[in-house]
Coordinates of N, CA and C in Angstrom, one line a residue:
X664 N 90.9 66.7 -120.5 CA 89.8 66.0 -121.2 C 89.7 66.9 -122.5
X665 N 89.5 68.2 -122.3 CA 89.2 69.0 -123.6 C 90.3 69.0 -124.5
X666 N 91.5 68.9 -124.3 CA 92.5 68.5 -125.4 C 92.4 67.6 -126.0
X667 N 92.0 66.2 -125.3 CA 91.7 64.9 -125.9 C 90.4 65.1 -126.9
X668 N 89.6 65.7 -126.6 CA 88.2 65.9 -127.4 C 88.8 66.3 -128.5
X669 N 89.5 67.5 -128.4 CA 89.8 68.2 -129.6 C 90.6 67.7 -130.5
X670 N 91.7 66.8 -130.0 CA 92.7 66.2 -130.8 C 91.8 64.8 -131.5
X671 N 90.9 64.5 -131.0 CA 90.1 63.5 -131.7 C 89.1 63.9 -132.8
X672 N 88.8 65.2 -132.3 CA 88.0 66.1 -133.5 C 88.7 66.0 -134.6
X673 N 90.0 66.7 -134.4 CA 90.9 67.1 -135.5 C 91.1 65.5 -136.5
X674 N 91.2 64.4 -135.7 CA 91.8 63.4 -136.2 C 90.5 62.8 -137.1
X675 N 89.3 63.0 -136.7 CA 88.2 62.4 -137.5 C 88.0 63.3 -138.6
X676 N 88.0 65.0 -138.6 CA 88.1 65.7 -139.9 C 89.0 65.2 -140.5
X677 N 90.1 65.2 -140.2 CA 91.4 64.8 -141.3 C 91.2 63.3 -141.8
X678 N 90.4 62.5 -141.2 CA 90.0 61.1 -141.8 C 88.9 61.3 -142.9
X679 N 87.9 62.0 -142.5 CA 86.8 62.4 -143.7 C 87.7 63.2 -144.9
X680 N 88.1 64.3 -144.5 CA 89.0 64.9 -145.8 C 89.5 64.1 -146.6
X681 N 90.3 63.0 -145.7 CA 91.1 62.2 -146.8 C 90.3 61.4 -147.6
X682 N 89.1 60.9 -147.4 CA 88.2 60.2 -148.0 C 87.5 61.0 -149.1
X683 N 87.4 62.2 -148.7 CA 86.8 63.2 -149.8 C 87.8 63.3 -151.1
X684 N 88.9 63.3 -150.6 CA 90.0 63.7 -151.8 C 90.2 62.5 -152.4
X685 N 89.6 61.3 -152.4 CA 90.1 60.0 -152.9 C 89.5 60.4 -154.4
X686 N 90.4 59.8 -155.3 CA 90.3 60.3 -156.8 C 90.6 59.0 -157.6
X687 N 89.7 59.0 -158.9 CA 89.3 57.9 -159.4 C 90.3 58.4 -161.0
X688 N 90.7 57.3 -161.7 CA 91.4 57.6 -163.0 C 91.0 56.4 -163.8
X689 N 90.6 56.5 -165.0 CA 90.4 55.7 -166.3 C 91.5 55.5 -167.2
X690 N 92.1 54.2 -167.1 CA 93.4 54.4 -168.0 C 92.9 53.5 -168.9
X691 N 93.2 53.9 -170.3 CA 92.4 53.0 -171.4 C 93.3 53.1 -172.7
X692 N 93.3 51.9 -173.4 CA 94.3 51.8 -174.8 C 93.0 51.5 -175.7
X693 N 92.9 52.0 -176.7 CA 91.6 51.5 -177.6 C 92.2 52.0 -178.9
X694 N 91.6 51.1 -179.8 CA 92.0 51.4 -181.2 C 90.6 51.6 -182.3
X695 N 90.8 52.8 -183.1 CA 90.0 52.9 -184.0 C 90.2 52.3 -185.1
X696 N 89.8 52.9 -186.4 CA 90.1 52.5 -187.7 C 89.5 51.3 -188.0
X697 N 89.8 50.2 -188.9 CA 89.2 49.2 -189.1 C 89.4 47.7 -187.8
X698 N 88.0 47.4 -187.3 CA 88.1 46.6 -186.0 C 87.3 45.5 -186.8
X699 N 87.4 44.3 -186.2 CA 86.7 43.0 -186.5 C 85.0 43.3 -186.1
X700 N 84.4 42.9 -187.0 CA 82.9 42.9 -186.8 C 82.3 44.2 -186.7
X701 N 83.0 45.1 -186.7 CA 82.1 46.5 -186.6 C 82.7 47.5 -187.8
X702 N 83.7 47.2 -188.6 CA 84.2 47.8 -189.8 C 85.2 48.8 -189.4
X703 N 84.9 49.9 -190.2 CA 85.8 51.3 -189.8 C 85.4 52.2 -188.7
X704 N 85.9 52.5 -187.8 CA 85.1 53.5 -186.7 C 86.2 54.4 -186.4
X705 N 85.7 55.7 -185.7 CA 86.3 56.7 -185.5 C 86.5 56.7 -184.1
X706 N 86.0 56.0 -182.9 CA 86.0 55.8 -181.6 C 86.2 54.3 -181.2
X707 N 87.3 54.2 -180.9 CA 87.4 52.5 -180.5 C 86.5 52.0 -179.5
X708 N 86.3 50.7 -179.8 CA 85.3 49.9 -178.8 C 85.4 50.1 -177.4
X709 N 86.8 49.8 -176.8 CA 87.1 50.1 -175.8 C 87.0 51.5 -175.0
X710 N 87.2 52.6 -175.8 CA 87.2 54.0 -175.6 C 85.5 54.1 -175.3
X711 N 84.7 53.5 -176.0 CA 83.4 53.9 -175.8 C 82.6 53.3 -174.4
X712 N 83.5 52.3 -173.8 CA 83.1 52.0 -172.4 C 84.1 53.0 -171.6
X713 N 84.9 53.4 -171.8 CA 85.6 54.2 -170.8 C 84.9 55.6 -170.9
X714 N 84.1 56.0 -172.0 CA 83.5 57.2 -171.9 C 82.2 56.8 -171.0
X715 N 81.7 56.1 -170.9 CA 80.5 55.8 -170.2 C 80.9 55.4 -168.9
X716 N 82.1 54.9 -168.3 CA 82.6 54.9 -167.1 C 82.8 56.5 -166.6
X717 N 83.4 57.0 -167.2 CA 83.7 58.5 -167.0 C 82.5 59.0 -166.6
X718 N 81.5 58.8 -167.5 CA 80.3 59.6 -167.3 C 79.5 59.2 -166.3
X719 N 79.8 57.9 -165.8 CA 78.9 57.6 -164.5 C 79.6 57.7 -163.2
X720 N 80.9 57.9 -163.2 CA 81.7 58.0 -162.1 C 82.5 59.5 -161.9
X721 N 82.4 60.4 -162.9 CA 83.3 61.3 -163.0 C 84.8 61.4 -162.9
X722 N 85.2 60.1 -162.9 CA 86.7 59.8 -163.2 C 87.4 60.6 -164.4
X723 N 88.9 60.7 -163.9 CA 89.2 61.6 -164.9 C 89.7 60.5 -165.9
X724 N 89.9 60.5 -167.5 CA 90.2 59.8 -168.3 C 91.6 59.9 -169.0
X725 N 92.4 58.8 -169.0 CA 93.8 58.9 -169.7 C 94.0 57.8 -170.5
X726 N 94.1 58.4 -172.0 CA 94.3 57.3 -172.7 C 95.8 57.2 -173.2
X727 N 96.4 55.7 -173.3 CA 97.5 55.4 -173.7 C 97.6 55.1 -175.0
X728 N 98.6 55.9 -175.6 CA 98.7 56.1 -177.1 C 100.3 55.2 -177.2
X729 N 100.3 54.4 -178.1 CA 101.6 54.0 -178.3 C 102.5 54.9 -179.4
X730 N 103.8 55.2 -179.2 CA 104.4 55.9 -179.7 C 104.6 56.0 -181.3
X731 N 104.3 54.6 -182.0 CA 104.1 54.2 -183.1 C 102.6 53.7 -183.4
X732 N 101.9 54.5 -184.1 CA 100.4 53.8 -184.2 C 100.5 52.5 -185.0
X733 N 99.4 51.6 -184.5 CA 99.2 50.4 -185.1 C 98.8 50.6 -186.4
X734 N 98.7 49.9 -187.4 CA 98.2 49.9 -188.9 C 96.8 50.1 -188.8
X735 N 96.2 51.0 -189.9 CA 94.6 51.2 -189.6 C 93.9 49.9 -190.2
X736 N 94.7 49.4 -191.0 CA 94.1 48.0 -191.5 C 94.1 46.7 -190.5
X737 N 92.8 46.3 -190.4 CA 92.7 45.3 -189.2 C 93.9 44.0 -189.3
X738 N 93.7 43.5 -190.6 CA 94.8 42.3 -190.5 C 96.1 42.7 -190.4
X739 N 96.6 43.9 -190.8 CA 98.1 44.3 -190.7 C 97.9 44.8 -189.1
X740 N 97.0 45.1 -188.5 CA 97.3 45.5 -187.3 C 97.6 44.2 -186.1
X741 N 97.0 42.9 -186.4 CA 96.7 42.0 -185.9 C 98.2 41.1 -186.2
X742 N 98.6 41.6 -187.2 CA 99.9 40.9 -187.3 C 100.8 41.4 -186.7
X743 N 100.8 42.7 -186.7 CA 101.9 43.4 -185.8 C 101.9 43.0 -184.2
X744 N 100.5 43.0 -183.8 CA 100.2 42.7 -182.4 C 100.7 41.4 -182.1
X745 N 100.5 40.3 -182.9 CA 101.1 39.0 -182.6 C 102.6 39.2 -182.6
X746 N 103.1 39.7 -183.4 CA 104.5 39.8 -183.5 C 105.0 40.4 -182.3
X747 N 104.7 41.6 -182.0 CA 105.0 42.2 -180.5 C 104.5 41.0 -179.2
X748 N 103.5 40.5 -179.5 CA 103.4 39.5 -178.4 C 104.4 38.3 -178.2
X749 N 104.5 37.8 -179.5 CA 105.7 36.8 -179.3 C 107.1 37.0 -179.2
X750 N 107.3 38.3 -179.3 CA 108.6 38.8 -178.8 C 108.6 39.5 -177.4
X751 N 107.5 39.6 -176.8 CA 107.7 40.1 -175.4 C 107.7 41.7 -175.3
X752 N 107.3 42.3 -176.5 CA 107.8 43.6 -176.7 C 107.3 44.5 -175.9
X753 N 107.8 45.6 -175.5 CA 107.1 46.9 -174.7 C 107.2 48.0 -175.4
X754 N 106.5 48.1 -176.3 CA 106.4 49.5 -177.2 C 106.4 50.8 -176.4
X755 N 107.0 51.7 -177.0 CA 107.1 53.0 -176.2 C 105.8 53.6 -176.5
X756 N 105.3 54.4 -175.4 CA 104.1 55.1 -175.2 C 104.6 56.7 -175.5
X757 N 103.4 57.4 -176.2 CA 103.4 58.9 -176.1 C 103.7 59.5 -174.7
X758 N 103.1 59.2 -174.1 CA 102.8 60.1 -172.6 C 102.6 59.2 -171.7
X759 N 103.2 59.5 -170.4 CA 103.1 58.6 -169.4 C 101.7 59.4 -168.3
X760 N 101.3 58.9 -167.1 CA 100.6 59.5 -166.3 C 100.7 58.9 -164.9
X761 N 101.4 60.0 -164.0 CA 101.3 59.6 -162.6 C 100.1 59.0 -161.9
X762 N 100.2 57.9 -161.5 CA 98.9 57.3 -160.9 C 99.0 57.6 -159.4
X763 N 100.0 58.0 -158.9 CA 100.3 58.0 -157.3 C 99.0 58.6 -156.7
X764 N 98.4 59.6 -157.1 CA 97.5 60.4 -156.5 C 95.9 59.7 -156.5
X765 N 95.9 58.9 -157.0 CA 94.6 58.0 -157.4 C 94.4 56.7 -156.6
X766 N 93.1 56.6 -156.2 CA 92.8 55.1 -155.2 C 92.4 54.1 -156.0
X767 N 91.5 54.8 -157.0 CA 90.7 53.7 -157.9 C 90.9 54.0 -159.4
X768 N 91.4 53.0 -159.8 CA 91.9 53.1 -161.2 C 91.1 52.0 -162.1
X769 N 90.3 52.5 -163.2 CA 89.6 51.9 -164.0 C 90.6 51.4 -165.2
X770 N 91.0 50.2 -165.5 CA 92.0 50.0 -166.4 C 91.4 49.0 -167.8
X771 N 91.4 49.8 -168.9 CA 90.5 49.4 -170.2 C 91.5 49.1 -171.2
X772 N 91.3 47.9 -172.0 CA 92.0 47.1 -173.2 C 91.0 46.4 -174.1
X773 N 91.4 46.2 -175.2 CA 91.1 45.0 -176.1 C 91.6 43.9 -175.7
X774 N 90.9 43.0 -176.0 CA 91.6 41.6 -176.2 C 92.5 41.5 -177.4
X775 N 93.5 41.1 -177.5 CA 94.5 40.9 -178.7 C 95.2 39.6 -178.5
X776 N 94.9 38.6 -179.1 CA 95.5 37.3 -179.2 C 95.3 36.7 -177.8
X777 N 94.2 36.8 -177.0 CA 94.0 36.3 -175.6 C 94.9 37.0 -174.6
X778 N 95.4 38.3 -174.9 CA 96.1 39.1 -173.8 C 95.8 40.5 -173.9
X779 N 96.3 41.3 -173.2 CA 96.4 42.4 -173.0 C 97.6 43.2 -174.1
X780 N 97.1 44.2 -174.7 CA 98.1 45.0 -175.9 C 99.6 45.0 -175.3
X781 N 100.4 44.8 -175.9 CA 101.7 45.0 -175.2 C 102.1 46.3 -174.7
X782 N 101.5 47.5 -175.6 CA 101.8 48.9 -175.1 C 101.0 49.2 -173.6
X783 N 100.2 48.4 -173.3 CA 99.5 48.4 -171.9 C 100.5 47.8 -170.9
X784 N 101.2 46.6 -171.2 CA 102.2 46.1 -170.3 C 103.4 47.4 -170.1
X785 N 103.6 48.0 -171.2 CA 104.5 49.3 -171.2 C 104.2 50.0 -169.9
X786 N 102.7 50.5 -169.8 CA 102.2 51.3 -168.7 C 102.3 50.5 -167.4
X787 N 101.7 49.5 -167.5 CA 101.5 48.5 -166.2 C 103.0 48.7 -165.5
X788 N 103.8 48.2 -166.0 CA 105.3 47.9 -165.6 C 106.1 49.3 -165.0
X789 N 105.6 50.4 -165.5 CA 106.0 51.4 -165.3 C 105.8 52.1 -164.0
X790 N 104.5 51.7 -163.2 CA 104.1 51.9 -162.0 C 104.3 51.1 -160.9
X791 N 104.0 51.9 -159.8 CA 103.8 51.3 -158.5 C 102.3 50.9 -158.2
X792 N 101.7 49.7 -158.0 CA 100.5 49.7 -157.8 C 99.7 49.5 -156.7
X793 N 100.8 49.5 -155.6 CA 100.7 49.1 -154.4 C 99.5 49.9 -153.9
X794 N 98.4 49.5 -153.1 CA 97.6 49.9 -152.4 C 96.4 50.7 -153.2
X795 N 96.3 50.2 -154.7 CA 95.2 50.7 -155.6 C 94.1 49.7 -155.8
X796 N 93.1 50.2 -155.8 CA 91.7 49.3 -156.5 C 91.9 49.3 -157.9
X797 N 92.0 48.1 -158.5 CA 92.1 48.4 -160.2 C 90.6 47.8 -160.6
X798 N 90.3 48.3 -161.2 CA 88.8 47.7 -161.8 C 89.0 47.6 -163.6
X799 N 89.3 46.4 -163.8 CA 89.7 46.2 -165.3 C 88.4 46.0 -166.1
X800 N 88.3 46.5 -167.6 CA 87.4 46.2 -168.4 C 88.2 46.1 -169.7
X801 N 87.4 45.2 -170.8 CA 88.0 44.6 -171.8 C 86.8 44.7 -172.9
X802 N 87.2 44.8 -174.1 CA 86.5 44.4 -175.2 C 86.9 43.4 -175.9
X803 N 86.2 42.4 -176.6 CA 86.6 41.4 -177.4 C 85.7 40.8 -178.3
X804 N 85.8 39.8 -179.1 CA 84.6 39.4 -179.9 C 84.6 37.8 -179.9
X805 N 84.7 37.4 -178.7 CA 84.2 36.1 -178.5 C 85.2 35.2 -177.6
X806 N 86.4 36.1 -177.1 CA 87.3 35.3 -176.2 C 86.9 35.5 -174.7
X807 N 86.3 36.7 -174.8 CA 86.0 37.0 -173.1 C 87.3 37.7 -172.9
X808 N 87.5 37.8 -171.4 CA 88.9 38.3 -170.9 C 90.0 37.7 -171.0
X809 N 90.1 36.6 -171.9 CA 91.3 35.8 -172.1 C 92.1 35.5 -170.9
X810 N 93.1 35.4 -170.6 CA 93.9 35.1 -169.7 C 94.2 36.5 -168.6
X811 N 93.4 37.6 -169.1 CA 94.1 38.8 -168.6 C 93.8 38.9 -166.9
X812 N 92.9 38.2 -166.5 CA 92.7 38.5 -164.8 C 94.0 38.0 -164.2
X813 N 94.5 36.8 -164.5 CA 95.6 36.1 -164.2 C 97.2 37.2 -164.3
X814 N 97.1 37.3 -165.5 CA 97.9 38.7 -165.9 C 98.0 40.0 -164.8
X815 N 96.7 40.5 -164.7 CA 96.7 41.8 -164.0 C 97.2 41.6 -162.4
X816 N 96.6 40.3 -161.8 CA 97.1 40.2 -160.7 C 98.4 39.8 -160.4
X817 N 99.1 39.2 -161.3 CA 100.5 39.1 -161.3 C 101.4 40.2 -161.4
X818 N 100.9 41.2 -162.4 CA 101.7 42.2 -162.8 C 101.7 43.4 -161.9
X819 N 100.2 43.7 -161.2 CA 99.9 45.0 -160.5 C 100.2 44.6 -159.0
X820 N 101.3 44.2 -158.6 CA 101.8 43.8 -157.1 C 101.3 44.8 -156.1
X821 N 100.8 44.3 -155.4 CA 100.2 45.2 -154.1 C 98.6 45.9 -154.3
X822 N 98.2 45.4 -155.6 CA 96.9 46.0 -155.8 C 95.7 45.0 -155.6
X823 N 94.6 45.9 -155.5 CA 93.5 44.8 -155.3 C 92.6 44.9 -156.7
X824 N 93.2 43.8 -157.4 CA 92.5 43.7 -158.9 C 91.1 42.9 -158.6
X825 N 90.3 43.8 -159.3 CA 89.0 43.0 -159.4 C 89.1 42.4 -160.5
X826 N 87.7 41.3 -160.3 CA 87.7 40.5 -161.7 C 87.2 41.4 -163.2
X827 N 87.8 40.9 -164.4 CA 87.7 41.7 -165.3 C 86.2 41.8 -165.8
X828 N 85.6 42.9 -166.4 CA 84.3 43.0 -167.1 C 84.6 43.0 -168.5
X829 N 84.1 41.7 -169.0 CA 84.3 41.8 -170.7 C 83.2 42.1 -171.5
X830 N 83.3 43.0 -172.4 CA 81.9 43.3 -173.3 C 82.7 43.1 -174.8
X831 N 81.6 42.4 -175.4 CA 82.1 42.4 -176.9 C 82.2 43.7 -177.5
X832 N 82.9 43.8 -178.3 CA 83.4 45.0 -178.9 C 82.3 45.7 -180.1
X833 N 81.5 44.6 -180.5 CA 80.5 44.9 -181.3 C 78.9 45.6 -180.3
X834 N 79.5 44.8 -179.3 CA 78.2 45.5 -178.2 C 78.7 47.2 -177.8
X835 N 80.0 47.3 -177.5 CA 80.5 48.4 -177.2 C 80.2 49.6 -178.1
X836 N 80.3 49.3 -179.4 CA 80.2 50.1 -180.5 C 78.9 50.4 -181.0
X837 N 77.9 49.4 -180.8 CA 76.7 49.7 -181.5 C 75.4 49.7 -180.3
X838 N 75.6 49.1 -179.0 CA 74.6 49.3 -178.4 C 75.1 49.9 -176.9
X839 N 74.7 51.1 -176.6 CA 75.0 52.1 -175.2 C 74.5 51.3 -174.3
X840 N 73.3 51.1 -174.5 CA 72.2 50.7 -173.4 C 72.9 49.1 -173.0
X841 N 73.2 48.3 -173.6 CA 73.8 47.1 -173.3 C 74.9 47.1 -172.8
X842 N 75.8 48.1 -172.9 CA 77.0 48.4 -172.4 C 77.1 48.9 -171.3
X843 N 76.0 49.8 -170.8 CA 75.7 50.4 -169.9 C 75.3 49.2 -168.4
X844 N 74.5 48.3 -169.3 CA 74.2 47.1 -168.5 C 75.4 46.1 -168.1
X845 N 75.9 46.0 -169.1 CA 77.3 45.2 -168.9 C 78.3 45.8 -167.6
X846 N 78.4 47.0 -167.8 CA 79.2 47.7 -166.8 C 78.8 48.1 -165.3
X847 N 77.5 47.6 -165.3 CA 76.9 48.4 -164.1 C 77.4 47.5 -162.8
X848 N 77.6 46.2 -163.0 CA 78.2 45.5 -161.8 C 79.5 46.2 -161.2
X849 N 80.4 46.4 -162.0 CA 81.8 47.0 -161.6 C 81.4 48.5 -161.2
X850 N 80.5 49.1 -161.5 CA 80.4 50.2 -160.8 C 80.0 50.7 -159.7
X851 N 79.3 49.6 -159.0 CA 78.8 49.6 -157.9 C 79.7 50.0 -156.6

């Protein structure tokens, strides 16, 4: 009996230890430079949200950066983004991140032509999402989350993908209090 109690105590201790090691990661792609409705900025709209999430959760932040930067000019950038989307491109990224040690992943991106930027598809398709809780967030200027709820669920096989939280880029850029309120539901 004493051995059984000791074995149960070890199992319970290991269970609590495993829970204590649960880690969160924020994966974000964001673009500074000239942006719609906010002008030239030094910190991208989606990055502003990622920084709020990091501050509230303590999650590690990883920024996805394309190997070839997008043009600084807004119109030129949207032209490149549309061409990538039409071609189903998967642009190379500068660096990857091993996500295997993370249980919860906040996944942030701007909406480009109703979709996730193609460099984020490069990241998504390089990883096994099984068993992960994915909490997506995005910035936009009127399209909401576009079709990205459906896209993330189809691409992140085996993950528990929550509903996308969509925040206007102009709000993310200019109103931290409103941004925090918009993110509050996803941080529960």
